[in-house]
Coordinates of C-alpha atoms in Angstrom, one line a residue:
Chain T
X709 CA 0.0 0.0 0.0
X710 CA 1.2 3.5 -0.8
X711 CA 1.5 6.2 1.9
X712 CA -1.7 7.8 0.7
X713 CA -3.6 4.6 0.7
X714 CA -2.4 3.9 4.3
X715 CA -3.3 7.4 5.4
X716 CA -6.8 6.9 3.8
X717 CA -7.2 3.7 5.8
X718 CA -6.2 5.4 9.1
X719 CA -8.7 8.1 8.2
X720 CA -11.5 5.7 7.5
X721 CA -11.0 4.1 10.9
X722 CA -10.6 7.3 12.8
X723 CA -13.7 8.8 11.2
X724 CA -15.9 5.8 11.6
X725 CA -15.5 4.2 15.1
X726 CA -19.1 2.9 15.0
X727 CA -18.3 0.9 11.9
X728 CA -15.2 -0.6 13.5
X729 CA -17.3 -1.6 16.6
X730 CA -20.0 -3.2 14.4
X731 CA -17.3 -5.1 12.5
X732 CA -15.8 -6.5 15.7
X733 CA -19.3 -7.4 17.1
X734 CA -20.1 -9.1 13.8
X735 CA -17.0 -11.2 14.1
X736 CA -18.4 -12.4 17.4
X737 CA -16.0 -10.4 19.6
X738 CA -16.9 -8.5 22.7
X739 CA -16.1 -4.8 22.9
X740 CA -15.2 -3.0 26.1
X741 CA -15.1 0.8 26.0
X742 CA -12.1 2.6 27.5
X743 CA -12.6 6.2 28.7
X744 CA -9.7 8.8 28.9
X745 CA -7.0 9.1 29.9
X746 CA -5.3 5.9 30.8
X747 CA -7.1 2.6 31.1
X748 CA -5.4 -0.8 31.5
X749 CA -6.2 -1.9 28.0
X750 CA -3.7 -4.7 28.3
X751 CA -6.1 -6.5 30.7
X752 CA -9.0 -6.1 28.4
X753 CA -7.0 -7.3 25.5
X754 CA -5.6 -10.3 27.4
X755 CA -9.2 -11.6 28.1
X756 CA -9.9 -11.8 24.3
X757 CA -12.0 -8.6 24.4
X758 CA -11.6 -5.6 22.1
X759 CA -10.7 -2.4 23.8
X760 CA -12.4 0.5 22.1
X761 CA -11.6 4.1 22.9
X762 CA -14.5 6.3 24.1
X763 CA -13.3 9.9 24.0
X764 CA -16.6 11.4 23.0
X765 CA -17.2 13.2 19.8
X766 CA -18.0 16.6 18.3
X767 CA -21.7 16.7 18.8
X768 CA -24.4 18.9 20.3
X769 CA -24.9 18.2 23.9
X770 CA -28.4 17.7 24.8
X771 CA -29.2 14.8 27.1
X772 CA -25.9 14.8 29.0
X773 CA -26.9 18.1 30.6
X774 CA -29.5 16.1 32.6
X775 CA -26.6 14.8 34.6
X776 CA -23.7 17.3 34.2
X777 CA -23.5 21.0 35.1
X778 CA -22.8 23.3 32.1
X779 CA -19.3 24.2 33.0
X780 CA -17.6 20.8 32.9
X781 CA -15.3 19.2 30.4
X782 CA -17.1 18.6 27.1
X783 CA -15.2 15.4 26.5
X784 CA -16.9 13.8 29.5
X785 CA -20.2 15.3 28.6
X786 CA -20.0 14.0 25.0
X787 CA -19.1 10.5 26.2
X788 CA -22.2 10.4 28.3
X789 CA -24.3 11.9 25.5
X790 CA -23.2 9.2 23.1
X791 CA -23.9 6.5 25.7
X792 CA -27.4 7.9 26.4
X793 CA -28.1 8.2 22.7
X794 CA -27.2 4.5 22.1
X795 CA -24.1 5.1 20.0
X796 CA -22.1 2.6 22.2
X797 CA -24.9 0.0 22.2
X798 CA -23.4 -3.5 21.9
X799 CA -20.4 -2.8 24.2
X800 CA -20.1 -5.2 27.0
X801 CA -18.8 -2.7 29.6
X802 CA -17.0 0.6 30.0
X803 CA -13.8 1.1 32.0
X804 CA -13.6 4.7 33.4
X805 CA -10.5 5.7 35.4
X806 CA -10.5 8.2 38.2
X807 CA -7.8 10.4 36.9
X808 CA -9.7 13.7 37.3
X809 CA -12.8 15.0 39.1
X810 CA -14.8 15.1 35.8
X811 CA -14.0 11.4 35.1
X812 CA -15.2 10.5 38.6
X813 CA -18.5 12.3 37.9
X814 CA -18.7 10.5 34.5
X815 CA -18.4 7.1 36.2
X816 CA -21.1 7.9 38.7
X817 CA -23.4 9.4 36.2
X818 CA -22.9 6.5 33.7
X819 CA -24.3 4.0 36.2
X820 CA -27.7 5.7 36.1
X821 CA -27.7 7.3 32.6
X822 CA -26.5 4.2 30.6
X823 CA -27.5 1.2 32.8
X824 CA -27.3 -1.1 29.8
X825 CA -23.5 -0.9 29.6
X826 CA -21.9 -1.8 33.0
X827 CA -19.5 0.7 34.5
X828 CA -16.2 -0.6 35.7
X829 CA -14.1 1.9 37.7
X830 CA -10.4 2.0 37.7
X831 CA -9.3 3.9 40.8
X832 CA -5.7 5.2 40.6
X833 CA -3.8 6.6 43.5
X834 CA -2.2 10.1 43.4
X835 CA 1.1 8.9 44.7
X836 CA 1.8 6.1 42.3
X837 CA 5.5 5.6 42.3
X838 CA 6.1 3.9 45.7
X839 CA 5.2 0.4 47.0
X840 CA 1.9 1.5 48.5
X841 CA 0.9 3.1 45.3
X842 CA 1.9 0.1 43.2
X843 CA 0.0 -2.2 45.5
X844 CA -3.1 0.1 45.3
X845 CA -2.9 0.1 41.5
X846 CA -2.5 -3.7 41.3
X847 CA -5.6 -4.1 43.5
X848 CA -7.4 -1.8 41.2
X849 CA -6.4 -3.9 38.2
X850 CA -7.5 -7.0 39.9
X851 CA -10.9 -5.4 40.4
X852 CA -11.1 -4.4 36.8
X853 CA -10.3 -8.0 35.7
X854 CA -12.9 -9.4 38.1
X855 CA -15.5 -6.9 36.9
X856 CA -14.7 -7.8 33.3
X857 CA -15.1 -11.5 34.0
X858 CA -18.5 -10.7 35.5
X859 CA -19.6 -8.4 32.7
X860 CA -18.3 -10.5 29.8
X861 CA -17.9 -14.1 31.0
X862 CA -14.2 -13.9 29.8
X863 CA -11.5 -15.3 32.0
X864 CA -8.4 -13.4 33.2
X865 CA -5.0 -15.0 33.5
X866 CA -1.6 -13.6 34.3
X867 CA -0.1 -15.7 31.4
X868 CA -2.4 -14.1 28.8
X869 CA -1.7 -10.7 30.3
X870 CA 2.0 -11.2 29.9
X871 CA 1.4 -11.8 26.2
X872 CA -0.8 -8.8 25.8
X873 CA 1.8 -6.6 27.4
X874 CA 4.2 -7.7 24.7
X875 CA 1.7 -6.7 22.0
X876 CA 1.2 -3.3 23.7
X877 CA 4.9 -2.6 24.2
X878 CA 5.5 -3.4 20.5
X879 CA 2.8 -1.0 19.5
X880 CA 4.2 1.7 21.8
X881 CA 7.6 1.3 20.2
X882 CA 6.2 1.5 16.7
X883 CA 4.2 4.6 17.6
X884 CA 7.3 6.3 19.1
X885 CA 9.2 5.5 15.9
X886 CA 6.4 6.9 13.8
X887 CA 6.2 10.0 15.9
X888 CA 9.9 10.7 15.2
X889 CA 9.6 9.9 11.5
X890 CA 6.5 12.1 10.9
X891 CA 8.5 15.1 12.3
X892 CA 10.5 15.0 9.0
X893 CA 7.6 14.4 6.7
X894 CA 5.6 17.6 6.4
X895 CA 3.8 16.2 3.4
X896 CA 1.7 14.3 5.9
X897 CA -0.9 16.8 7.0
X898 CA -1.7 17.5 10.6
X899 CA -5.2 16.0 10.0
X900 CA -3.6 12.8 8.7
X901 CA -1.2 12.7 11.6
X902 CA -4.2 13.0 13.9
X903 CA -5.9 10.1 12.1
X904 CA -2.9 7.9 12.8
X905 CA -3.2 8.4 16.5
X906 CA -7.0 8.5 16.7
X907 CA -7.4 5.2 14.8
X908 CA -5.3 3.4 17.4
X909 CA -8.2 3.7 19.8
X910 CA -10.6 1.9 17.4
X911 CA -8.4 -1.0 16.2
X912 CA -6.8 -3.9 18.0
X913 CA -3.2 -3.1 18.7
X914 CA -2.1 -6.0 16.4
X915 CA -3.9 -4.5 13.5
X916 CA -2.8 -1.0 14.2
X917 CA 0.8 -2.0 14.6
X918 CA 0.8 -3.6 11.2
X919 CA -0.6 -0.5 9.6
X920 CA 1.8 1.8 11.5
X921 CA 4.8 -0.3 10.4
X922 CA 3.7 -0.2 6.8
X923 CA 3.3 3.6 7.1
X924 CA 6.8 3.8 8.5
X925 CA 8.2 2.0 5.5
X926 CA 6.2 4.1 3.1
X927 CA 7.3 7.3 4.7
X928 CA 10.9 6.5 4.1
X929 CA 10.3 6.8 0.4
X930 CA 8.9 10.3 0.4
X931 CA 10.8 13.6 0.3
X932 CA 10.4 16.4 2.9
X933 CA 9.3 20.0 2.3
X934 CA 9.3 23.0 4.6
X935 CA 6.6 24.2 6.9
X936 CA 6.6 26.1 10.3
X937 CA 7.3 23.4 12.9
X938 CA 5.2 23.4 16.1
X939 CA 4.6 21.2 19.1
X940 CA 1.1 20.7 20.4
X941 CA 0.1 20.0 23.9
X942 CA -3.2 19.2 25.6
X943 CA -5.7 16.4 26.2
X944 CA -7.2 16.2 22.7
X945 CA -6.3 17.8 19.4
X946 CA -8.5 16.2 16.9
X947 CA -11.1 18.9 16.0
X948 CA -11.2 18.8 12.2
X949 CA -11.5 22.6 11.8
X950 CA -8.6 23.1 14.1
X951 CA -6.4 20.7 12.2
X952 CA -7.5 22.3 9.0
X953 CA -6.4 25.6 10.3
X954 CA -3.0 24.2 11.2
X955 CA -2.7 22.8 7.7
X956 CA -4.0 25.9 5.9
X957 CA -1.7 28.2 7.8
X958 CA 1.4 26.2 7.0
X959 CA 2.1 24.7 10.4
X960 CA 3.5 21.2 10.9
X961 CA 3.1 19.4 14.2
X962 CA 6.5 17.8 14.6
X963 CA 5.8 16.4 18.1
X964 CA 3.0 16.4 20.6
X965 CA 2.3 16.3 24.3
X966 CA -1.3 15.4 23.7
X967 CA -3.0 12.9 26.0
X968 CA -4.9 11.2 23.2
X969 CA -1.7 11.0 21.1
X970 CA 1.9 10.5 22.1
X971 CA 1.3 10.5 25.9
X972 CA -0.3 7.1 25.4
X973 CA 2.9 5.5 24.1
X974 CA 5.7 6.9 26.2
X975 CA 5.9 4.2 28.8
X976 CA 6.3 0.4 28.4
X977 CA 5.5 -2.2 31.0
X978 CA 8.7 -3.8 32.2
X979 CA 9.3 -7.6 32.4
X980 CA 8.2 -9.0 35.8
X981 CA 7.4 -12.5 37.1
X982 CA 3.8 -11.4 37.6
X983 CA 2.2 -9.5 34.7
X984 CA -0.1 -7.4 37.0
X985 CA 3.0 -6.2 38.8
X986 CA 4.5 -5.2 35.4
X987 CA 1.4 -3.3 34.6
X988 CA 1.4 -1.5 38.0
X989 CA 5.1 -0.7 37.4
X990 CA 4.2 0.8 34.1
X991 CA 1.6 3.2 35.7
X992 CA 4.2 4.0 38.4
X993 CA 6.7 5.0 35.7
X994 CA 4.3 7.1 33.7
X995 CA 4.8 10.8 34.1
X996 CA 4.7 14.2 32.3
X997 CA 0.9 14.4 32.1
X998 CA -1.6 16.8 33.8
X999 CA -3.6 14.0 35.3
X1000 CA -0.6 12.2 36.8
X1001 CA 0.4 13.9 40.0
X1002 CA 3.8 15.6 39.8
X1003 CA 4.6 18.4 42.2
X1004 CA 7.6 19.4 40.2
X1005 CA 5.6 19.8 36.9
X1006 CA 8.4 18.3 34.9
X1007 CA 6.1 18.1 31.9
X1008 CA 6.8 21.8 31.2
X1009 CA 10.5 21.1 30.7
X1010 CA 9.8 18.1 28.6
X1011 CA 7.7 20.1 26.2
X1012 CA 10.5 22.7 25.8
X1013 CA 13.1 20.0 25.4
X1014 CA 11.0 18.2 22.8
X1015 CA 10.4 21.4 20.9
X1016 CA 14.1 22.2 20.9
X1017 CA 15.1 18.7 19.8
X1018 CA 12.6 18.7 16.9
X1019 CA 13.4 22.3 15.8
X1020 CA 9.9 23.6 16.6
X1021 CA 9.4 27.3 16.4
X1022 CA 6.5 27.5 18.9
X1023 CA 4.3 25.5 21.3
X1024 CA 0.6 25.5 20.9
X1025 CA -1.4 24.5 24.0
X1026 CA -4.8 23.2 23.0
X1027 CA -6.7 23.6 26.2
X1028 CA -9.9 21.7 26.6
X1029 CA -12.3 24.1 28.3
X1030 CA -13.0 23.5 32.0
X1031 CA -10.2 20.9 32.2
X1032 CA -8.8 21.8 35.6
X1033 CA -5.6 19.6 35.4
X1034 CA -4.6 21.2 32.1
X1035 CA -5.4 24.7 33.3
X1036 CA -3.2 24.2 36.3
X1037 CA -0.3 23.0 34.1
X1038 CA -0.8 25.8 31.5
X1039 CA 1.0 28.3 33.7
X1040 CA 4.3 26.3 34.3
X1041 CA 4.2 25.3 30.6
X1042 CA 3.9 29.0 29.5
X1043 CA 6.7 30.0 31.9
X1044 CA 9.0 27.3 30.7
X1045 CA 8.5 28.3 27.1
X1046 CA 9.1 32.0 27.9
X1047 CA 12.3 31.1 29.8
X1048 CA 13.5 29.2 26.7
X1049 CA 12.5 32.1 24.4
X1050 CA 10.0 29.7 22.7
X1051 CA 6.8 31.4 21.5
X1052 CA 3.8 29.9 23.2
X1053 CA 0.1 30.3 22.5
X1054 CA -3.0 28.9 24.2
X1055 CA -6.1 28.0 22.3
X1056 CA -9.3 27.0 24.2
X1057 CA -11.4 24.3 22.6
X1058 CA -14.3 22.1 23.4
X1059 CA -16.3 19.4 21.7
X1060 CA -19.0 21.8 20.5
X1061 CA -16.9 24.3 18.7
X1062 CA -18.3 24.7 15.3
X1063 CA -16.6 28.1 14.9
X1064 CA -12.9 28.3 15.6
X1065 CA -12.6 31.9 14.5
X1066 CA -10.7 33.0 17.6
X1067 CA -8.4 30.0 17.5
X1068 CA -7.7 30.8 13.8
X1069 CA -6.9 34.4 14.7
X1070 CA -4.5 33.3 17.3
X1071 CA -2.8 30.9 15.0
X1072 CA -2.6 33.4 12.2
X1073 CA -1.0 35.9 14.5
X1074 CA 1.5 33.3 15.7
X1075 CA 2.4 32.6 12.1
X1076 CA 2.7 36.3 11.3
X1077 CA 5.0 36.8 14.3
X1078 CA 7.1 33.8 13.4
X1079 CA 7.4 34.9 9.8
X1080 CA 8.1 38.6 10.7
Chain F
X562 CA 1.7 54.4 -4.2
X563 CA -1.6 54.0 -2.4
X564 CA -2.3 51.0 -0.1
X565 CA -5.7 50.2 1.2
X566 CA -6.6 48.6 4.5
X567 CA -10.1 47.4 5.6
X568 CA -11.0 46.1 9.1
X569 CA -14.3 44.2 9.1
X570 CA -15.3 43.9 12.8
X571 CA -18.2 42.4 14.6
X572 CA -20.1 45.7 14.7
X573 CA -18.3 48.2 12.5
X574 CA -16.3 48.4 9.3
X575 CA -13.2 50.7 9.0
X576 CA -11.0 51.7 6.1
X577 CA -7.8 53.5 5.6
X578 CA -5.9 54.7 2.5
X579 CA -2.2 55.3 2.9
X580 CA 0.1 57.0 0.5
X581 CA 3.7 55.6 0.3
X582 CA 3.2 53.9 3.6
X583 CA 3.4 57.2 5.4
X584 CA 0.5 59.6 4.8
X585 CA -3.1 58.8 5.7
X586 CA -5.1 60.2 2.8
X587 CA -8.6 58.8 3.7
X588 CA -10.5 57.1 6.5
X589 CA -14.0 55.8 7.0
X590 CA -16.0 54.1 9.7
X591 CA -19.4 52.6 9.1
X592 CA -21.7 51.0 11.7
X593 CA -22.3 47.5 10.4
X594 CA -19.7 44.7 10.4
X595 CA -19.7 41.1 9.3
X596 CA -22.7 40.0 7.3
X597 CA -24.0 43.6 6.7
X598 CA -23.6 46.2 4.0
X599 CA -21.2 48.0 6.2
X600 CA -17.9 46.9 4.6
X601 CA -19.1 48.0 1.1
X602 CA -20.3 51.4 2.4
X603 CA -17.0 51.9 4.3
X604 CA -15.0 51.2 1.1
X605 CA -17.1 53.6 -0.9
X606 CA -16.8 56.3 1.7
X607 CA -13.0 56.1 2.1
X608 CA -12.4 56.5 -1.6
X609 CA -14.8 59.4 -1.7
X610 CA -13.1 61.0 1.3
X611 CA -9.7 60.7 -0.4
X612 CA -11.0 61.8 -3.7
X613 CA -9.4 58.9 -5.6
X614 CA -10.8 56.0 -7.5
X615 CA -10.5 52.4 -6.2
X616 CA -8.2 51.6 -9.1
X617 CA -5.6 54.0 -7.7
X618 CA -5.1 51.8 -4.7
X619 CA -2.4 49.4 -5.9
X620 CA -2.4 47.0 -3.0
X621 CA -4.8 46.0 -0.2
X622 CA -5.2 44.0 2.9
X623 CA -8.2 42.9 4.9
X624 CA -8.3 42.2 8.7
X625 CA -10.9 41.7 11.4
X626 CA -13.4 38.9 12.2
X627 CA -14.9 39.3 8.7
X628 CA -11.6 39.1 6.9
X629 CA -12.3 35.6 5.4
X630 CA -15.5 36.8 3.9
X631 CA -13.8 39.7 1.9
X632 CA -12.3 38.3 -1.2
X633 CA -11.2 41.5 -2.9
X634 CA -8.0 42.1 -0.9
X635 CA -4.5 41.0 -1.9
X636 CA -3.6 40.0 1.6
X637 CA -5.6 38.7 4.6
X638 CA -4.0 39.4 8.0
X639 CA -5.0 38.7 11.6
X640 CA -6.3 41.7 13.5
X641 CA -3.7 41.4 16.2
X642 CA -0.9 41.9 13.7
X643 CA -2.7 44.8 12.2
X644 CA -3.5 46.5 15.5
X645 CA 0.1 46.2 16.5
X646 CA 1.2 47.8 13.2
X647 CA -1.4 50.5 13.3
X648 CA -0.6 51.4 16.9
X649 CA 3.1 51.5 16.1
X650 CA 2.4 53.8 13.1
X651 CA 0.7 56.4 15.3
X652 CA 2.9 55.9 18.4
X653 CA 6.4 54.8 17.1
X654 CA 7.7 53.9 20.6
X655 CA 4.7 51.9 21.5
X656 CA 5.4 48.8 23.6
X657 CA 1.9 47.6 24.8
X658 CA -1.4 47.8 23.0
X659 CA -4.8 47.1 24.5
X660 CA -7.6 46.7 22.0
X661 CA -11.2 46.5 23.1
X662 CA -13.6 45.8 20.3
X663 CA -17.2 45.0 19.9
X664 CA -16.9 41.3 20.8
X665 CA -13.4 40.7 22.3
X666 CA -10.4 42.3 23.9
X667 CA -6.8 41.8 23.1
X668 CA -3.5 42.7 24.7
X669 CA -0.3 42.8 22.6
X670 CA 3.3 43.2 23.9
X671 CA 5.8 44.6 21.4
X672 CA 9.6 44.7 21.7
X673 CA 11.7 47.8 21.2
X674 CA 11.8 47.3 17.5
X675 CA 8.0 46.9 17.3
X676 CA 8.0 43.1 16.8
X677 CA 5.1 41.4 18.5
X678 CA 6.5 39.3 21.3
X679 CA 3.4 38.2 23.2
X680 CA -0.4 38.5 22.8
X681 CA -3.6 37.4 24.5
X682 CA -7.2 37.4 23.5
X683 CA -10.0 37.2 26.0
X684 CA -12.3 34.3 26.1
X685 CA -15.3 34.5 23.8
X686 CA -17.5 36.4 26.3
X687 CA -19.3 39.7 26.1
X688 CA -17.9 40.9 29.5
X689 CA -15.2 43.4 29.2
X690 CA -16.1 44.3 25.6
X691 CA -18.0 46.9 23.6
X692 CA -21.0 44.6 23.7
X693 CA -21.1 44.8 27.5
X694 CA -21.2 48.6 27.3
X695 CA -23.9 48.4 24.7
X696 CA -26.1 46.3 27.0
X697 CA -25.5 48.6 30.0
X698 CA -26.1 51.8 28.0
X699 CA -29.4 50.4 26.8
X700 CA -30.5 49.8 30.4
X701 CA -29.4 53.3 31.4
X702 CA -31.0 54.8 28.2
X703 CA -27.9 56.7 27.2
X704 CA -25.4 56.3 24.3
X705 CA -22.2 54.4 24.9
X706 CA -20.2 57.7 24.6
X707 CA -22.5 59.4 27.1
X708 CA -22.1 56.6 29.5
X709 CA -18.3 57.2 29.5
X710 CA -18.6 60.9 29.8
X711 CA -21.1 60.8 32.6
X712 CA -19.1 58.2 34.4
X713 CA -16.3 60.8 34.7
X714 CA -18.6 63.1 36.7
X715 CA -19.4 60.4 39.3
X716 CA -18.8 61.3 42.9
X717 CA -18.8 57.6 43.9
X718 CA -18.2 54.4 42.0
X719 CA -20.8 51.6 42.4
X720 CA -19.5 48.1 42.5
X721 CA -20.5 45.8 39.7
X722 CA -19.2 42.5 40.9
X723 CA -20.6 40.1 38.3
X724 CA -18.2 39.2 35.5
X725 CA -21.0 37.9 33.4
X726 CA -22.8 40.4 31.2
X727 CA -26.2 38.8 31.9
X728 CA -25.7 38.8 35.7
X729 CA -24.2 42.3 35.6
X730 CA -27.3 43.5 33.8
X731 CA -29.4 42.2 36.7
X732 CA -27.0 43.8 39.1
X733 CA -27.2 47.2 37.5
X734 CA -31.0 47.0 37.4
X735 CA -31.0 46.1 41.1
X736 CA -28.7 49.0 41.9
X737 CA -30.9 51.4 40.0
X738 CA -34.0 50.0 41.7
X739 CA -32.3 50.6 45.1
X740 CA -31.8 54.2 44.2
X741 CA -28.1 54.2 43.4
X742 CA -26.8 57.3 41.6
X743 CA -26.9 56.8 37.8
X744 CA -23.4 58.3 37.3
X745 CA -22.0 56.1 40.1
X746 CA -23.5 53.0 38.3
X747 CA -22.0 54.2 35.0
X748 CA -18.6 54.6 36.7
X749 CA -19.0 51.1 38.1
X750 CA -19.7 49.8 34.6
X751 CA -16.5 51.4 33.3
X752 CA -14.6 50.0 36.2
X753 CA -15.9 46.5 35.4
X754 CA -14.7 46.7 31.8
X755 CA -11.4 48.2 32.9
X756 CA -10.7 45.6 35.6
X757 CA -11.3 42.7 33.3
X758 CA -9.2 44.2 30.5
X759 CA -6.4 45.1 33.0
X760 CA -6.2 41.5 34.0
X761 CA -5.6 40.5 30.4
X762 CA -3.1 43.2 29.8
X763 CA -1.1 42.4 32.9
X764 CA -0.8 38.8 31.7
X765 CA 1.2 39.9 28.6
X766 CA 3.2 42.3 30.8
X767 CA 2.8 46.1 30.8
X768 CA 5.6 48.1 29.4
X769 CA 5.1 51.8 28.7
X770 CA 4.2 53.5 26.4
X771 CA 0.8 51.8 26.4
X772 CA -2.1 52.7 24.1
X773 CA -5.7 51.7 23.8
X774 CA -7.4 50.9 20.5
X775 CA -10.8 49.6 19.3
X776 CA -14.2 51.1 19.5
X777 CA -14.2 51.1 23.3
X778 CA -11.1 53.4 23.2
X779 CA -13.4 56.2 22.4
X780 CA -15.1 55.8 25.8
X781 CA -13.5 58.3 28.2
X782 CA -14.9 56.6 31.3
X783 CA -13.3 53.3 30.4
X784 CA -10.0 55.0 29.5
X785 CA -9.8 56.7 32.9
X786 CA -10.8 53.5 34.7
X787 CA -8.2 51.5 32.8
X788 CA -5.5 54.0 33.6
X789 CA -6.3 53.7 37.2
X790 CA -6.4 49.9 37.1
X791 CA -3.1 49.6 35.3
X792 CA -1.4 52.6 37.0
X793 CA -0.1 53.9 33.8
X794 CA -0.9 56.7 31.4
X795 CA -2.8 55.5 28.3
X796 CA -2.0 56.9 24.9
X797 CA -5.1 57.6 22.9
X798 CA -5.6 58.8 19.3
X799 CA -8.7 59.9 17.5
X800 CA -7.7 57.2 15.0
X801 CA -7.7 54.5 17.7
X802 CA -10.7 52.7 16.3
X803 CA -8.9 52.6 12.9
X804 CA -5.7 50.9 14.1
X805 CA -6.8 47.6 12.5
X806 CA -7.5 49.1 9.1
X807 CA -4.4 51.3 9.4
X808 CA -2.2 48.3 10.2
X809 CA -3.7 46.5 7.2
X810 CA -2.8 49.4 5.0
X811 CA 0.8 49.4 6.4
X812 CA 1.0 45.6 6.0
X813 CA -0.2 45.9 2.4
X814 CA 2.3 48.6 1.6
X815 CA 5.2 46.5 3.1
X816 CA 4.1 43.5 1.2
X817 CA 3.5 45.3 -2.1
X818 CA 6.9 44.1 -3.3
X819 CA 5.6 40.5 -2.8
X820 CA 2.5 41.3 -4.9
X821 CA 4.5 42.8 -7.8
X822 CA 7.0 39.9 -7.9

């Protein structure tokens, strides 16, 4: 397959998650929804179930407001909206982690708003990188596995989990390679780059790894051309009109610190005698994310370092409205960029933004100032 | 060489004609922005004012929220870039520009050479914008300009604590119902806009000279309140509302080489 054919395939999957879900259900597989930001997909995968990302969608919020107040993260609201409207019908369960206050509300609301799809909580500790934290995480994973057995009839085993961890580690490695390779391939648009990441939530990791490896090979055959290099940061950066603006204004995302993109693939599970310990170690080692407690806010420095390494001219923080963890981090990120003399802009987005006029103005101004 | 700049805003359309990038030979301002006949009328008026035909303008640029809807310009530029250029044209040493328009507010920090080094826009919200003043002036049954002038005569300043326009409207009505002095309420309204804008401006960093632009710049009450909130003298020009169009004309002139290539 050529690069364009591969990118078209990624787009088809990213743009049609419902079709993917129907396909897996038609194959007799059971689908388990995984809510943002980090869910133990490896456990779901190891039980022969298909993990399917549930990050909401760009739709008008109507019924979710029966449960949520107005000023809360639109990603959470849209997940509940899709659940209430039946878009996720057919899923055997949903795993919702406790990584922010809005996610906790989503879990509690889900039980009543979407009773047909069992809610499985994954409660993470704030202090994750010590023995108590790891024990707590492991207990949480055991509960997820037990709840999945109850909801789906599938059976959990440490041996199967060890195999799934290998599958996920391999996928992580390929995604990291792809991230690096895409930085020198501006002919891949920002919208296409987003499709590569987004599609990973809607395919089994085996399938996505194969496609990503093919894209890596295809990329090596294409020449590079110049655009203004930027690094994006935030929870989500997949709004079509925003990506279209990046592309139209001549920006190239050469790296990201986006929760739904590269943050997912930074950390591998290490080898351990017990697979659940390996998974708990993975969570303990994860860092540089607004929903993972870090008093030193090292994420800000990582963003600057990444931007410098990739030759980015600016950092664009795509802030999901009412996302408290990201709002807290925005200040240290801005300060770190300013200290490094790296232009920084903040764009507020939500799932219901049909008009990104203000975002476009900010991006145009950034481009003008970088080109001046 | 004549360059032409047009700024299509949310409530008004402004035009400037510039000779050789130095001399303003015509300006116009028409009430009516995006989606109205305002831009066309503003164009017609500016050429009439300058006494030249549209063919004599050899290069043009459009800015403002309606810029993407105007297809006749050679260049399309963001309003932040244009306001910075327009402000620097009038005040050559300018380091900070605060623009308060009909639907948003912006703060721009410039370095010594006039290059934009930082900028911020307010959230899409009527509070702290011209729209807020429009709503309040309607309640008080005065024009926006009168509201500003009368606010300067206030002996006391009422406190408008709500940051939301809708809630502030209720608050103003309650204050009037309680017998508060009208000029005190007007001063409180100006303070409310100034406080919100000052917060934005302080986030980009205030370096003098500081100027104010946009339609709200014409409001003397807001200017006085903003000077107090920022603790600096604000530069003001009668052309403040035209800075976007002026910057567009300057931009078009500077880019005219690119067009002719």
